[in-house]
mmCIF file of C-alpha atoms in Angstrom:
data_model
loop_
_atom_site.group_PDB
_atom_site.id
_atom_site.type_symbol
_atom_site.label_atom_id
_atom_site.label_comp_id
_atom_site.label_asym_id
_atom_site.label_seq_id
_atom_site.Cartn_x
_atom_site.Cartn_y
_atom_site.Cartn_z
ATOM 1 C CA UNK A 12 -2.063 -125.904 -20.644
ATOM 2 C CA UNK A 13 0.565 -124.294 -18.401
ATOM 3 C CA UNK A 14 -1.501 -125.018 -15.302
ATOM 4 C CA UNK A 15 -2.238 -128.566 -16.461
ATOM 5 C CA UNK A 16 1.475 -129.279 -16.743
ATOM 6 C CA UNK A 17 2.132 -127.469 -13.462
ATOM 7 C CA UNK A 18 -0.515 -129.540 -11.673
ATOM 8 C CA UNK A 19 0.888 -132.797 -13.060
ATOM 9 C CA UNK A 20 4.452 -131.944 -12.063
ATOM 10 C CA UNK A 21 3.427 -130.637 -8.632
ATOM 11 C CA UNK A 22 1.604 -133.910 -7.977
ATOM 12 C CA UNK A 23 4.715 -135.746 -9.154
ATOM 13 C CA UNK A 24 6.837 -133.727 -6.723
ATOM 14 C CA UNK A 25 4.578 -134.615 -3.797
ATOM 15 C CA UNK A 26 4.696 -138.308 -4.696
ATOM 16 C CA UNK A 27 8.486 -138.214 -4.766
ATOM 17 C CA UNK A 28 10.399 -139.131 -1.576
ATOM 18 C CA UNK A 29 13.039 -136.478 -2.287
ATOM 19 C CA UNK A 30 10.445 -133.692 -2.017
ATOM 20 C CA UNK A 31 9.343 -134.861 1.427
ATOM 21 C CA UNK A 32 12.952 -135.284 2.521
ATOM 22 C CA UNK A 33 13.748 -131.730 1.404
ATOM 23 C CA UNK A 34 10.598 -130.353 3.055
ATOM 24 C CA UNK A 35 11.380 -132.133 6.326
ATOM 25 C CA UNK A 36 15.029 -131.085 6.247
ATOM 26 C CA UNK A 37 14.250 -127.416 5.582
ATOM 27 C CA UNK A 38 11.533 -127.210 8.240
ATOM 28 C CA UNK A 39 13.694 -128.988 10.824
ATOM 29 C CA UNK A 40 16.779 -126.818 10.284
ATOM 30 C CA UNK A 41 14.891 -123.538 10.052
ATOM 31 C CA UNK A 42 12.561 -124.447 12.937
ATOM 32 C CA UNK A 43 15.457 -125.331 15.221
ATOM 33 C CA UNK A 44 17.236 -122.101 14.300
ATOM 34 C CA UNK A 45 14.080 -120.070 14.932
ATOM 35 C CA UNK A 46 13.540 -121.583 18.404
ATOM 36 C CA UNK A 47 17.219 -121.109 19.296
ATOM 37 C CA UNK A 48 17.181 -117.440 18.261
ATOM 38 C CA UNK A 49 13.889 -116.880 20.065
ATOM 39 C CA UNK A 50 15.346 -118.359 23.261
ATOM 40 C CA UNK A 51 18.438 -116.130 22.922
ATOM 41 C CA UNK A 52 16.187 -113.117 22.313
ATOM 42 C CA UNK A 53 14.263 -113.779 25.524
ATOM 43 C CA UNK A 54 17.476 -114.100 27.514
ATOM 44 C CA UNK A 55 18.770 -110.810 26.066
ATOM 45 C CA UNK A 56 15.672 -108.852 27.070
ATOM 46 C CA UNK A 57 17.229 -107.289 30.235
ATOM 47 C CA UNK A 58 20.228 -105.984 28.244
ATOM 48 C CA UNK A 59 18.085 -104.808 25.338
ATOM 49 C CA UNK A 60 15.827 -102.772 27.622
ATOM 50 C CA UNK A 61 18.844 -100.686 28.627
ATOM 51 C CA UNK A 62 19.539 -99.582 25.046
ATOM 52 C CA UNK A 63 17.980 -96.345 23.704
ATOM 53 C CA UNK A 64 16.828 -97.947 20.433
ATOM 54 C CA UNK A 65 17.055 -101.707 20.920
ATOM 55 C CA UNK A 66 16.601 -104.096 17.991
ATOM 56 C CA UNK A 67 13.340 -105.972 18.159
ATOM 57 C CA UNK A 68 12.064 -109.480 17.536
ATOM 58 C CA UNK A 69 11.971 -108.920 13.780
ATOM 59 C CA UNK A 70 15.647 -107.923 13.511
ATOM 60 C CA UNK A 71 17.023 -110.508 15.944
ATOM 61 C CA UNK A 72 14.803 -113.505 15.232
ATOM 62 C CA UNK A 73 12.664 -113.173 12.102
ATOM 63 C CA UNK A 74 15.291 -111.775 9.712
ATOM 64 C CA UNK A 75 17.993 -114.363 10.586
ATOM 65 C CA UNK A 76 15.377 -117.087 10.150
ATOM 66 C CA UNK A 77 14.570 -115.904 6.646
ATOM 67 C CA UNK A 78 18.228 -115.430 5.680
ATOM 68 C CA UNK A 79 18.930 -118.991 6.826
ATOM 69 C CA UNK A 80 16.069 -120.089 4.582
ATOM 70 C CA UNK A 81 17.638 -118.242 1.646
ATOM 71 C CA UNK A 82 20.915 -120.102 2.212
ATOM 72 C CA UNK A 83 19.151 -123.476 2.417
ATOM 73 C CA UNK A 84 17.382 -122.737 -0.882
ATOM 74 C CA UNK A 85 20.793 -123.043 -2.522
ATOM 75 C CA UNK A 86 20.684 -126.771 -1.745
ATOM 76 C CA UNK A 87 16.944 -127.411 -1.798
ATOM 77 C CA UNK A 88 16.073 -125.957 -5.216
ATOM 78 C CA UNK A 89 18.520 -128.065 -7.296
ATOM 79 C CA UNK A 90 17.278 -131.210 -5.518
ATOM 80 C CA UNK A 91 13.643 -130.395 -6.231
ATOM 81 C CA UNK A 92 14.310 -129.346 -9.836
ATOM 82 C CA UNK A 93 16.599 -132.196 -10.863
ATOM 83 C CA UNK A 94 13.793 -134.594 -11.862
ATOM 84 C CA UNK A 95 11.522 -132.170 -13.685
ATOM 85 C CA UNK A 96 13.277 -132.384 -17.056
ATOM 86 C CA UNK A 97 16.282 -134.710 -16.674
ATOM 87 C CA UNK A 98 14.228 -137.688 -15.496
ATOM 88 C CA UNK A 99 11.619 -137.136 -18.199
ATOM 89 C CA UNK A 100 14.405 -137.172 -20.775
ATOM 90 C CA UNK A 101 15.841 -140.355 -19.271
ATOM 91 C CA UNK A 102 12.410 -142.058 -19.328
ATOM 92 C CA UNK A 103 11.734 -140.825 -22.886
ATOM 93 C CA UNK A 104 8.536 -139.091 -21.737
ATOM 94 C CA UNK A 105 9.969 -135.689 -22.613
ATOM 95 C CA UNK A 106 10.166 -136.771 -26.268
ATOM 96 C CA UNK A 107 6.430 -137.447 -26.233
ATOM 97 C CA UNK A 108 5.744 -134.167 -24.459
ATOM 98 C CA UNK A 109 7.702 -131.941 -26.825
ATOM 99 C CA UNK A 110 6.265 -133.741 -29.852
ATOM 100 C CA UNK A 111 2.714 -133.006 -28.664
ATOM 101 C CA UNK A 112 0.858 -129.924 -29.957
ATOM 102 C CA UNK A 113 2.060 -127.882 -26.995
ATOM 103 C CA UNK A 114 4.473 -124.978 -27.153
ATOM 104 C CA UNK A 115 7.859 -125.452 -25.495
ATOM 105 C CA UNK A 116 7.241 -122.219 -23.598
ATOM 106 C CA UNK A 117 4.102 -123.732 -22.034
ATOM 107 C CA UNK A 118 6.069 -126.819 -20.984
ATOM 108 C CA UNK A 119 8.864 -124.796 -19.379
ATOM 109 C CA UNK A 120 6.507 -122.371 -17.644
ATOM 110 C CA UNK A 121 4.394 -125.264 -16.398
ATOM 111 C CA UNK A 122 7.397 -126.961 -14.814
ATOM 112 C CA UNK A 123 8.614 -123.645 -13.431
ATOM 113 C CA UNK A 124 5.200 -122.952 -11.864
ATOM 114 C CA UNK A 125 5.131 -126.435 -10.307
ATOM 115 C CA UNK A 126 8.559 -125.922 -8.746
ATOM 116 C CA UNK A 127 7.687 -122.427 -7.519
ATOM 117 C CA UNK A 128 4.423 -123.705 -6.026
ATOM 118 C CA UNK A 129 6.387 -126.238 -3.993
ATOM 119 C CA UNK A 130 8.856 -123.584 -2.869
ATOM 120 C CA UNK A 131 6.083 -121.152 -1.947
ATOM 121 C CA UNK A 132 4.524 -123.823 0.264
ATOM 122 C CA UNK A 133 7.877 -124.199 2.032
ATOM 123 C CA UNK A 134 8.243 -120.416 2.405
ATOM 124 C CA UNK A 135 4.709 -119.985 3.757
ATOM 125 C CA UNK A 136 5.289 -122.679 6.370
ATOM 126 C CA UNK A 137 8.436 -120.848 7.442
ATOM 127 C CA UNK A 138 6.703 -117.459 7.491
ATOM 128 C CA UNK A 139 4.140 -118.871 9.934
ATOM 129 C CA UNK A 140 6.894 -119.196 12.572
ATOM 130 C CA UNK A 141 7.497 -115.469 13.237
ATOM 131 C CA UNK A 142 3.968 -114.420 12.258
ATOM 132 C CA UNK A 143 2.520 -116.748 14.894
ATOM 133 C CA UNK A 144 3.917 -114.355 17.514
ATOM 134 C CA UNK A 145 2.334 -111.242 15.993
ATOM 135 C CA UNK A 146 -0.052 -110.864 18.930
ATOM 136 C CA UNK A 147 2.698 -111.328 21.522
ATOM 137 C CA UNK A 148 5.326 -108.934 20.175
ATOM 138 C CA UNK A 149 5.714 -106.055 17.757
ATOM 139 C CA UNK A 150 6.643 -107.139 14.239
ATOM 140 C CA UNK A 151 8.075 -104.964 11.479
ATOM 141 C CA UNK A 152 5.764 -106.120 8.694
ATOM 142 C CA UNK A 153 7.489 -103.893 6.138
ATOM 143 C CA UNK A 154 10.821 -105.619 6.775
ATOM 144 C CA UNK A 155 9.211 -109.061 6.761
ATOM 145 C CA UNK A 156 7.387 -108.243 3.522
ATOM 146 C CA UNK A 157 10.581 -107.009 1.883
ATOM 147 C CA UNK A 158 12.585 -110.083 2.816
ATOM 148 C CA UNK A 159 9.767 -112.404 1.710
ATOM 149 C CA UNK A 160 9.738 -110.698 -1.685
ATOM 150 C CA UNK A 161 13.500 -111.135 -1.825
ATOM 151 C CA UNK A 162 13.413 -114.845 -0.939
ATOM 152 C CA UNK A 163 10.632 -115.491 -3.469
ATOM 153 C CA UNK A 164 12.572 -113.770 -6.256
ATOM 154 C CA UNK A 165 15.760 -115.565 -5.196
ATOM 155 C CA UNK A 166 13.929 -118.909 -5.268
ATOM 156 C CA UNK A 167 12.601 -118.054 -8.749
ATOM 157 C CA UNK A 168 16.109 -117.297 -10.013
ATOM 158 C CA UNK A 169 17.488 -120.506 -8.474
ATOM 159 C CA UNK A 170 14.602 -122.452 -10.032
ATOM 160 C CA UNK A 171 15.213 -121.076 -13.522
ATOM 161 C CA UNK A 172 18.932 -121.899 -13.355
ATOM 162 C CA UNK A 173 18.198 -125.389 -12.014
ATOM 163 C CA UNK A 174 15.623 -126.095 -14.733
ATOM 164 C CA UNK A 175 18.093 -125.067 -17.414
ATOM 165 C CA UNK A 176 20.781 -127.389 -16.059
ATOM 166 C CA UNK A 177 18.182 -130.169 -15.787
ATOM 167 C CA UNK A 178 17.431 -129.730 -19.502
ATOM 168 C CA UNK A 179 21.094 -130.417 -20.371
ATOM 169 C CA UNK A 180 21.310 -133.953 -19.017
ATOM 170 C CA UNK A 181 19.344 -137.181 -18.603
ATOM 171 C CA UNK A 182 20.697 -137.885 -15.111
ATOM 172 C CA UNK A 183 18.853 -136.188 -12.205
ATOM 173 C CA UNK A 184 21.848 -136.423 -9.863
ATOM 174 C CA UNK A 185 24.069 -134.764 -12.462
ATOM 175 C CA UNK A 186 21.406 -132.074 -12.885
ATOM 176 C CA UNK A 187 21.337 -131.398 -9.126
ATOM 177 C CA UNK A 188 25.121 -131.225 -8.834
ATOM 178 C CA UNK A 189 25.404 -129.102 -11.978
ATOM 179 C CA UNK A 190 22.760 -126.634 -10.785
ATOM 180 C CA UNK A 191 24.387 -126.386 -7.366
ATOM 181 C CA UNK A 192 27.777 -125.761 -9.003
ATOM 182 C CA UNK A 193 26.334 -123.116 -11.325
ATOM 183 C CA UNK A 194 24.678 -121.276 -8.437
ATOM 184 C CA UNK A 195 27.832 -121.388 -6.323
ATOM 185 C CA UNK A 196 29.843 -120.063 -9.280
ATOM 186 C CA UNK A 197 27.395 -117.179 -9.712
ATOM 187 C CA UNK A 198 27.611 -116.294 -6.027
ATOM 188 C CA UNK A 199 31.425 -116.429 -5.875
ATOM 189 C CA UNK A 200 32.266 -114.980 -9.289
ATOM 190 C CA UNK A 201 29.497 -112.388 -9.425
ATOM 191 C CA UNK A 202 31.017 -110.340 -6.630
ATOM 192 C CA UNK A 203 34.579 -110.511 -7.999
ATOM 193 C CA UNK A 204 33.648 -109.748 -11.598
ATOM 194 C CA UNK A 205 31.567 -106.721 -10.622
ATOM 195 C CA UNK A 206 34.343 -105.349 -8.387
ATOM 196 C CA UNK A 207 37.024 -105.867 -11.065
ATOM 197 C CA UNK A 208 34.943 -104.166 -13.738
ATOM 198 C CA UNK A 209 34.179 -101.278 -11.390
ATOM 199 C CA UNK A 210 37.890 -100.835 -10.600
ATOM 200 C CA UNK A 211 38.636 -100.626 -14.321
ATOM 201 C CA UNK A 212 36.065 -97.903 -14.787
ATOM 202 C CA UNK A 213 33.597 -100.131 -16.645
ATOM 203 C CA UNK A 214 30.591 -99.128 -14.584
ATOM 204 C CA UNK A 215 27.988 -100.169 -17.168
ATOM 205 C CA UNK A 216 29.396 -103.688 -17.496
ATOM 206 C CA UNK A 217 29.772 -103.901 -13.729
ATOM 207 C CA UNK A 218 26.097 -102.993 -13.297
ATOM 208 C CA UNK A 219 25.063 -105.582 -15.915
ATOM 209 C CA UNK A 220 27.195 -108.288 -14.282
ATOM 210 C CA UNK A 221 25.160 -107.826 -11.117
ATOM 211 C CA UNK A 222 22.381 -109.729 -12.887
ATOM 212 C CA UNK A 223 24.451 -112.888 -12.370
ATOM 213 C CA UNK A 224 24.952 -112.293 -8.644
ATOM 214 C CA UNK A 225 21.566 -113.291 -7.161
ATOM 215 C CA UNK A 226 22.641 -113.213 -3.516
ATOM 216 C CA UNK A 227 24.017 -109.685 -3.904
ATOM 217 C CA UNK A 228 20.650 -108.621 -5.302
ATOM 218 C CA UNK A 229 18.897 -110.289 -2.382
ATOM 219 C CA UNK A 230 20.910 -108.367 0.247
ATOM 220 C CA UNK A 231 19.133 -104.962 0.054
ATOM 221 C CA UNK A 232 15.735 -106.666 0.207
ATOM 222 C CA UNK A 233 16.848 -108.580 3.313
ATOM 223 C CA UNK A 234 17.509 -105.202 4.964
ATOM 224 C CA UNK A 235 14.051 -103.847 4.134
ATOM 225 C CA UNK A 236 15.161 -101.786 1.120
ATOM 226 C CA UNK A 237 12.903 -102.174 -1.911
ATOM 227 C CA UNK A 238 15.702 -101.805 -4.472
ATOM 228 C CA UNK A 239 14.090 -101.710 -7.921
ATOM 229 C CA UNK A 240 17.401 -102.469 -9.664
ATOM 230 C CA UNK A 241 18.012 -105.547 -7.492
ATOM 231 C CA UNK A 242 14.465 -106.751 -8.205
ATOM 232 C CA UNK A 243 14.953 -106.150 -11.930
ATOM 233 C CA UNK A 244 18.230 -108.121 -11.864
ATOM 234 C CA UNK A 245 16.576 -111.122 -10.192
ATOM 235 C CA UNK A 246 13.668 -111.033 -12.638
ATOM 236 C CA UNK A 247 16.035 -110.708 -15.603
ATOM 237 C CA UNK A 248 18.140 -113.649 -14.396
ATOM 238 C CA UNK A 249 14.989 -115.757 -14.067
ATOM 239 C CA UNK A 250 13.725 -114.776 -17.525
ATOM 240 C CA UNK A 251 17.139 -115.371 -19.106
ATOM 241 C CA UNK A 252 17.475 -118.946 -17.873
ATOM 242 C CA UNK A 253 13.859 -119.776 -18.658
ATOM 243 C CA UNK A 254 14.534 -118.558 -22.208
ATOM 244 C CA UNK A 255 17.684 -120.701 -22.363
ATOM 245 C CA UNK A 256 15.662 -123.709 -21.218
ATOM 246 C CA UNK A 257 13.087 -123.079 -23.955
ATOM 247 C CA UNK A 258 15.904 -122.776 -26.500
ATOM 248 C CA UNK A 259 17.478 -126.037 -25.302
ATOM 249 C CA UNK A 260 14.211 -127.977 -25.538
ATOM 250 C CA UNK A 261 13.476 -126.436 -28.942
ATOM 251 C CA UNK A 262 16.850 -127.746 -30.129
ATOM 252 C CA UNK A 263 15.986 -131.189 -28.795
ATOM 253 C CA UNK A 264 12.639 -131.074 -30.620
ATOM 254 C CA UNK A 265 14.379 -130.248 -33.899
ATOM 255 C CA UNK A 266 16.864 -133.083 -33.408
ATOM 256 C CA UNK A 267 13.953 -135.422 -32.767
#
């Protein structure tokens, strides 16, 4: 049932103009940035050859391309997620869905899988850019693999937060703005809260607060470090907001 719901919502995403606008916008911005960095890299080749251990194509072109993608996800994910629950609530189709003999968990996971499928398509199209030059230059596949894992987990966390906000309203635009605001608040406040707690000697609380700082957890992965704690924090954040979404829809089912 999860995959049935995911397939229906993924088809709905592809029939929506906003999904194509987001896809075009992301590919255009990232593609332009990739070509600009590649051109700069080629022009820097004479200077780089004089260094004892010069940075390569992966560090100067591929990594910045992926980090730009991570930043754009902050805008793209709320826009893609805003219709998945909010619009169904506005059209009264969510009432029919939650009253059907389907578990709320299946509904939420189905919508989450549909959103992640769309985002994975976007990420794979972006990954093709640096990988297309694998035969022409030396790529650090470990670093690329690490940052791809990081972006995927970051996209999952953003998706879970956006789905939860979408479950709180019947207006898709409000859902998009609310999700964007919540993600910005996590990015800005997560750093400050963790630092303040650490300064007060509350190391355990500071470590737990890192769960709500997704970008901070993405940073070690973007440097090629497979940080198990950062991965656990991103997974926990995703699971937490998916659970909150299930709880919210369960409450709506009880209210009728």
